PDB file of C-alpha atoms in Angstrom:
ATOM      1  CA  UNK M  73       0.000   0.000   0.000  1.00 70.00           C
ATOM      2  CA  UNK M  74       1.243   3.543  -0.972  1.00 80.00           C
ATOM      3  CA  UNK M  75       1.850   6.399   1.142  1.00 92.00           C
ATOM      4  CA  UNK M  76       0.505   9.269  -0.247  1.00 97.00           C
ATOM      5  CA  UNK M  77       2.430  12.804   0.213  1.00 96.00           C
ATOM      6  CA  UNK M  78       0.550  16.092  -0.387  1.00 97.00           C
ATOM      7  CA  UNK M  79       2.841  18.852  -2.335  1.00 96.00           C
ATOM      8  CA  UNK M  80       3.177  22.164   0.487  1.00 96.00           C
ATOM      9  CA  UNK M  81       1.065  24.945   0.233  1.00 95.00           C
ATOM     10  CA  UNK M  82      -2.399  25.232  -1.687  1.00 95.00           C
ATOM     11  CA  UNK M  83      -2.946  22.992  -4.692  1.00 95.00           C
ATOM     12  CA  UNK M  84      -3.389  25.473  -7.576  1.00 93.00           C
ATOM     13  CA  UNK M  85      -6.150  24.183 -10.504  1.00 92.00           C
ATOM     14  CA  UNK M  86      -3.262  23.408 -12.816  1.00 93.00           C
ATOM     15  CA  UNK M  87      -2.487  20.430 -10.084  1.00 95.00           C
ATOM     16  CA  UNK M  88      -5.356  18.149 -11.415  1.00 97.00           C
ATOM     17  CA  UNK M  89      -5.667  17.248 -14.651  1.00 96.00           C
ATOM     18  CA  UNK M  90      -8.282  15.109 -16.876  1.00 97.00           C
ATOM     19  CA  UNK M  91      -6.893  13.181 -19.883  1.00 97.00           C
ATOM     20  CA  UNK M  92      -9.205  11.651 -22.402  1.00 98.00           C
ATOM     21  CA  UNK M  93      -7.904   7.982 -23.332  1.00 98.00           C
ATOM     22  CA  UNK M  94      -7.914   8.750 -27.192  1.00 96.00           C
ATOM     23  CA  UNK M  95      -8.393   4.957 -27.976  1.00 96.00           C
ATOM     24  CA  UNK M  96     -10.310   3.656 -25.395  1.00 94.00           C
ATOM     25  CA  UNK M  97      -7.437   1.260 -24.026  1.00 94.00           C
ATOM     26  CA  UNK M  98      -7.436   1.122 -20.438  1.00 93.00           C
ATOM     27  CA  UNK M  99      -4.606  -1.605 -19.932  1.00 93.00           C
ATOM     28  CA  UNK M 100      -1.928   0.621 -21.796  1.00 93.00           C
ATOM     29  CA  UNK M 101      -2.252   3.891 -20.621  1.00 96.00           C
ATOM     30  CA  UNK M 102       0.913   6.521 -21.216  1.00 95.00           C
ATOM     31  CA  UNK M 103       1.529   9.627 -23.502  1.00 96.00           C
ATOM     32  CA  UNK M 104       0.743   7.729 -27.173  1.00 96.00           C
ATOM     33  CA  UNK M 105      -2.994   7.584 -25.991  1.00 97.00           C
ATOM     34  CA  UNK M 106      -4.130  10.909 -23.735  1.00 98.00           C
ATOM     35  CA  UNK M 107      -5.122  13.915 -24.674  1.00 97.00           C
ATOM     36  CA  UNK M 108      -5.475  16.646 -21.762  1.00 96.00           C
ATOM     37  CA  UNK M 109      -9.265  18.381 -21.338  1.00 96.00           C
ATOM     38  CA  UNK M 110      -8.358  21.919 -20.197  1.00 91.00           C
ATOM     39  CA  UNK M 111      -7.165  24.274 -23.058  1.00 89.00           C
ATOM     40  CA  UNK M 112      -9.969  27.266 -23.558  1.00 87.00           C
ATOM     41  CA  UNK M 113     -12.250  25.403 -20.020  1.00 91.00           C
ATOM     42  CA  UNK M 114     -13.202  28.391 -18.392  1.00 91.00           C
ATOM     43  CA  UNK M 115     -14.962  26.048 -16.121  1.00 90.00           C
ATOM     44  CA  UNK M 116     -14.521  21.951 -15.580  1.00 94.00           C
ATOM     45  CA  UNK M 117     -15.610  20.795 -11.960  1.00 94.00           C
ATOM     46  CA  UNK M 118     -16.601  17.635 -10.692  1.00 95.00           C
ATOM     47  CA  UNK M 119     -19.943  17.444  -8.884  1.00 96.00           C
ATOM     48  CA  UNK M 120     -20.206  14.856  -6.374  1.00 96.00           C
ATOM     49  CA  UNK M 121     -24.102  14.798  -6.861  1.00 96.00           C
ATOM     50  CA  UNK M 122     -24.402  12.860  -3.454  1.00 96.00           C
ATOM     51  CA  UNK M 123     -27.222  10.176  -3.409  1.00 96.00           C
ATOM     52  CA  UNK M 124     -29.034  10.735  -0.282  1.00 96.00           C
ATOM     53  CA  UNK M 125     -31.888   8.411   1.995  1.00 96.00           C
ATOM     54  CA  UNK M 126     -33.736  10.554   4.518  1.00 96.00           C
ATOM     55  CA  UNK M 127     -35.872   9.040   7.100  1.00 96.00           C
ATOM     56  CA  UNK M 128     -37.663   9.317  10.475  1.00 95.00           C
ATOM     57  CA  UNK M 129     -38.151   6.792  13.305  1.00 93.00           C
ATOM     58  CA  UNK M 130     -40.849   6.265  15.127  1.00 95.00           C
ATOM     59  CA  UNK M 131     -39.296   8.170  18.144  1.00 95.00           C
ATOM     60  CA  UNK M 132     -38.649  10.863  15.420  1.00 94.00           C
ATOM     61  CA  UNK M 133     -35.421  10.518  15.100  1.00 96.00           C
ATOM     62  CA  UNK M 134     -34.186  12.000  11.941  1.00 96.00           C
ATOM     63  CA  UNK M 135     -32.246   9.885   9.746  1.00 95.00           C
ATOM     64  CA  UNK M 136     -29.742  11.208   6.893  1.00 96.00           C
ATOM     65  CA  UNK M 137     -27.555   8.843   4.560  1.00 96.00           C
ATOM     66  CA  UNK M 138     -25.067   9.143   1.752  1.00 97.00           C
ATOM     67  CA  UNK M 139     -25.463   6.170  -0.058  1.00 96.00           C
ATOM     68  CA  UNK M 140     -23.390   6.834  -3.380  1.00 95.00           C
ATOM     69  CA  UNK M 141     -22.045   9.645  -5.747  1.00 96.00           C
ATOM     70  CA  UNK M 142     -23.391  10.411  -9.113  1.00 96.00           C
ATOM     71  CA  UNK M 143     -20.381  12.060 -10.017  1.00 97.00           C
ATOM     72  CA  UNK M 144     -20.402  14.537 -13.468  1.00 98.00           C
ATOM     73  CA  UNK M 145     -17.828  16.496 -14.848  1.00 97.00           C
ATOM     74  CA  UNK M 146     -19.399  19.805 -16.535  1.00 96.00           C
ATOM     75  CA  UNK M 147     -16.892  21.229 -19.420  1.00 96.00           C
ATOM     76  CA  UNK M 148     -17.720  24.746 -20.725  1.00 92.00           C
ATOM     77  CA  UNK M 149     -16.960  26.103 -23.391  1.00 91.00           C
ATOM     78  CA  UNK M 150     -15.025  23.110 -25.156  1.00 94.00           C
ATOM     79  CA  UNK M 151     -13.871  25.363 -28.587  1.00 93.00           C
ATOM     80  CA  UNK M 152     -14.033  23.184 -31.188  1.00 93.00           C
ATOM     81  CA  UNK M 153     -10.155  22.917 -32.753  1.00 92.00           C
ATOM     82  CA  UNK M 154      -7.904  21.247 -35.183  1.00 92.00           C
ATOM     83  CA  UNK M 155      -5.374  20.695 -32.707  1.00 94.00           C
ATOM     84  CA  UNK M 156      -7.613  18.741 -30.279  1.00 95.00           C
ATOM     85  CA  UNK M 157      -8.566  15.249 -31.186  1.00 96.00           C
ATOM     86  CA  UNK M 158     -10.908  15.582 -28.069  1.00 97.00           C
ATOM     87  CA  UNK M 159     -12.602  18.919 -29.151  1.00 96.00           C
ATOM     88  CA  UNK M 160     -13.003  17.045 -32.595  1.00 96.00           C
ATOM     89  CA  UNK M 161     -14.796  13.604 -31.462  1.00 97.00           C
ATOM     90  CA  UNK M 162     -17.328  15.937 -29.070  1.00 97.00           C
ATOM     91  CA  UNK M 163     -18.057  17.882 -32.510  1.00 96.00           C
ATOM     92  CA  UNK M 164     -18.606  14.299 -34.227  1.00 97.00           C
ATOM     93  CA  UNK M 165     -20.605  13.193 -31.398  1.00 97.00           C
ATOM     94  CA  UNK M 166     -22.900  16.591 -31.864  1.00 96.00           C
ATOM     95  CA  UNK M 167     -22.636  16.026 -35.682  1.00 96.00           C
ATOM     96  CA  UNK M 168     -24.419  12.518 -35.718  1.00 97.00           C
ATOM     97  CA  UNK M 169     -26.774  13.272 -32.394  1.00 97.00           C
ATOM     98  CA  UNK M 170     -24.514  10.035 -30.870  1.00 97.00           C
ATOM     99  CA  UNK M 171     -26.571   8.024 -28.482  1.00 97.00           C
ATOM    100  CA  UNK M 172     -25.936   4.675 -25.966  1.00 97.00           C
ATOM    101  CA  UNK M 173     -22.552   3.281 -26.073  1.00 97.00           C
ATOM    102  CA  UNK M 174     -21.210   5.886 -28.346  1.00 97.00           C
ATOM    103  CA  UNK M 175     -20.956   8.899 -26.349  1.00 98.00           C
ATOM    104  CA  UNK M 176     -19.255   6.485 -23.426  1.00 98.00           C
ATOM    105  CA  UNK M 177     -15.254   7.382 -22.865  1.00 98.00           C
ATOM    106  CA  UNK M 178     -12.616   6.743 -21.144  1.00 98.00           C
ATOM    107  CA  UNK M 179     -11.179   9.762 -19.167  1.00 98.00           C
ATOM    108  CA  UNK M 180      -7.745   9.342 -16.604  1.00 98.00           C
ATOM    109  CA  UNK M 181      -7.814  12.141 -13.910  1.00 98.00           C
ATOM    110  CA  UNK M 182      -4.289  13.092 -12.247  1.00 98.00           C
ATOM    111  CA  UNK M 183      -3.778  14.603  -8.898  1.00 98.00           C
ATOM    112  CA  UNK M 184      -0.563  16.559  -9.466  1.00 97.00           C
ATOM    113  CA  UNK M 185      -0.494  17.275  -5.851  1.00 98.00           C
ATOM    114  CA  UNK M 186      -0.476  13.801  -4.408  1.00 98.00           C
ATOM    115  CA  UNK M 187       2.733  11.879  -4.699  1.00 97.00           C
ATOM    116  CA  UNK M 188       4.064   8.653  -3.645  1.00 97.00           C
ATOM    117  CA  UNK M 189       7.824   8.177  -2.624  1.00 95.00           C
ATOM    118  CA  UNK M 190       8.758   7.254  -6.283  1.00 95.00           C
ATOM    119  CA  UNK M 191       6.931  10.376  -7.296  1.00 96.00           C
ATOM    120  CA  UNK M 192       4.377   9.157  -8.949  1.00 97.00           C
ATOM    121  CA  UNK M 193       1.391  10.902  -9.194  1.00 98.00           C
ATOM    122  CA  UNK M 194      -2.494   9.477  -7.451  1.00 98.00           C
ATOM    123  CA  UNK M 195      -5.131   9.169 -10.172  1.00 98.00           C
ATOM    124  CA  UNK M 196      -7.929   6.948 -11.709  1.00 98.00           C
ATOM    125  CA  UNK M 197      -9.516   5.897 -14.554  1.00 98.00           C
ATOM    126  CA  UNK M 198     -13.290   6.166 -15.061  1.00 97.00           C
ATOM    127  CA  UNK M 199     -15.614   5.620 -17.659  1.00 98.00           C
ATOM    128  CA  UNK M 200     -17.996   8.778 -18.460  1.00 98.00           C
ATOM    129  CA  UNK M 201     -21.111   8.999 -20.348  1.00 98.00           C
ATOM    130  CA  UNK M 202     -21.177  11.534 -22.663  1.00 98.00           C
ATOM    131  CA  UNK M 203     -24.258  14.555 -22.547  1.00 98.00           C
ATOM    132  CA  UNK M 204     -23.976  16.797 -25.297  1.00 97.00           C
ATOM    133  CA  UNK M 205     -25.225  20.486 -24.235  1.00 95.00           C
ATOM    134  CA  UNK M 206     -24.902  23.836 -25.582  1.00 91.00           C
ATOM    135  CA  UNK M 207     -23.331  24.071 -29.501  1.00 91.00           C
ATOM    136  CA  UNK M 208     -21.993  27.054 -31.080  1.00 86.00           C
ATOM    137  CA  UNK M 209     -22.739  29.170 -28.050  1.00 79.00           C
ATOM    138  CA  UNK M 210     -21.984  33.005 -28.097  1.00 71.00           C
ATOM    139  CA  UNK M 211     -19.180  34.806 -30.034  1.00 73.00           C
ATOM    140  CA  UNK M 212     -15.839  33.821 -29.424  1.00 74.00           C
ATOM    141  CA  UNK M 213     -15.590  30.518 -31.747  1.00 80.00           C
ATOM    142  CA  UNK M 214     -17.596  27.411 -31.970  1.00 89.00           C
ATOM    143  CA  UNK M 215     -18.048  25.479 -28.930  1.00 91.00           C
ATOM    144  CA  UNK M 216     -19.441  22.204 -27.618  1.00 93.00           C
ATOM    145  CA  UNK M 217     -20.340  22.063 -24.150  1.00 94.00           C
ATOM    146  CA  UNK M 218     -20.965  19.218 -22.355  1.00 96.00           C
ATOM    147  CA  UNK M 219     -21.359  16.803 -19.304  1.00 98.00           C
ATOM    148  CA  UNK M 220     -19.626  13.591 -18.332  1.00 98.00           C
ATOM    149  CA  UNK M 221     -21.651  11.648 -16.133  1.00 98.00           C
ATOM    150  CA  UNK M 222     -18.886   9.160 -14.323  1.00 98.00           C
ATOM    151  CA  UNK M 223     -20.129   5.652 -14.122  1.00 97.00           C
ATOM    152  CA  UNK M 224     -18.758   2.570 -13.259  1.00 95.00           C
ATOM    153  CA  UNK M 225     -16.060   2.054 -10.050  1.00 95.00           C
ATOM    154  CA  UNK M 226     -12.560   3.894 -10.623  1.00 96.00           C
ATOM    155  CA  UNK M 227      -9.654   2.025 -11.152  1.00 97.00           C
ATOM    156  CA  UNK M 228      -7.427   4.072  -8.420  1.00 97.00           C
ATOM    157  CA  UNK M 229      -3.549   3.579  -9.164  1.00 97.00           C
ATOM    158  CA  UNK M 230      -0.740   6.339 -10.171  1.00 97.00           C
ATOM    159  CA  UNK M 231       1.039   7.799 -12.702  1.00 98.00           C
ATOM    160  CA  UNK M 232       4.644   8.164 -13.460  1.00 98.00           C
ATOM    161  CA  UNK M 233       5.049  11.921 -14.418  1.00 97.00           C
ATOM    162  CA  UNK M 234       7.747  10.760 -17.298  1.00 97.00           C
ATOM    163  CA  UNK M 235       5.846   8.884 -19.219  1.00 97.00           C
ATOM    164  CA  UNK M 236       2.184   9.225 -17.903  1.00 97.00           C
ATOM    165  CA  UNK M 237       1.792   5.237 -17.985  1.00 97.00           C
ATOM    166  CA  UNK M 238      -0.815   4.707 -15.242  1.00 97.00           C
ATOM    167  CA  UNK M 239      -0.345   1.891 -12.816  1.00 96.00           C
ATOM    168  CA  UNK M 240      -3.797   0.453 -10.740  1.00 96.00           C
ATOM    169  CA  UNK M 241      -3.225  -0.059  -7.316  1.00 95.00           C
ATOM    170  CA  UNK M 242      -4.297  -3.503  -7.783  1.00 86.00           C
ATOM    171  CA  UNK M 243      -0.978  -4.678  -9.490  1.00 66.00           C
ATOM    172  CA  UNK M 244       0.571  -4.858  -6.514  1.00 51.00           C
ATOM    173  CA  UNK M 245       3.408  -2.341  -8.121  1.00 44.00           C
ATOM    174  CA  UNK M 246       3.216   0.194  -5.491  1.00 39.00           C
TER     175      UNK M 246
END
């Protein structure tokens, strides 16, 4: 198990990042296949969207569970470019009005921050669902906003900052 070191001082934005995984290839995961989601994002958080139970007893008691996340990453304004391969397959998947398993990708998040005492980097890899929003919105280029719903369990492991080939926790490398 890895020990996990936080950088000093305040993690600045720049510190996490979120590659797309250009070919879909989870098991092989370095520079040749990611594409960093970031360049013209005015805005890209991740909402927890926590899944709540809420209850009363009988004494009334009140009751108040998380039970899961529902996790979605919103990306606005995505400008549509010839130098991103992900700006380009968001425009394609606007272009044919993509549905079901087409608009599902596979994204690699990267805590910048976090560091284990080889210096690799924490991160995960998640599958995300696609939901196309706002096209050609206002008047500074054409843009595609959109949402990824995460779904699926991560795959928690690290990264090794040299050659970005990610590592899951569970192959006992750490």
């Amino acid at each position: 198990m890895a020990t996990w070191t936080y950088a000093e001082g305040e993690a600045k934005r720049k510190d996490f990042m979120v590659f797309w995984i250009t070919d879909g290839e989870t098991d092989t995961v370095g520079k040749s296949n990611l594409e960093i989601i970031g360049k013209g994002v005015e805005d890209m958080p991740i909402s927890m969207n926590p899944e709540t139970e809420e209850s009363q007893d009988v004494l009334g008691n009140n009751n108040y569970d998380i039970t899961g996340y529902a996790e979605s990453m919103t990306v606005d304004p995505l400008n549509v470019s010839g130098e991103s391969k992900y700006a380009q397959k968001i425009d394609e998947l606007m272009e044919t009005r993509a549905t079901l398993s087409d608009l599902h990708l596979q994204y690699l998040c990267v805590k910048r921050y976090k560091t284990d005492s080889n210096g690799k980097m924490r991160a995960w890899i998640q599958e995300g669902v696609v939901e196309l929003g706002d096209f050609a919105s206002g008047l500074k280029g054409v843009s595609a906003t959109h949402t990824v719903h995460y779904v699926g369990d991560r795959i928690l492991g690290s990264v090794d900052p040299s050659t970005m080939a990610f590592t899951s926790d569970s192959d006992g490398s750490l």
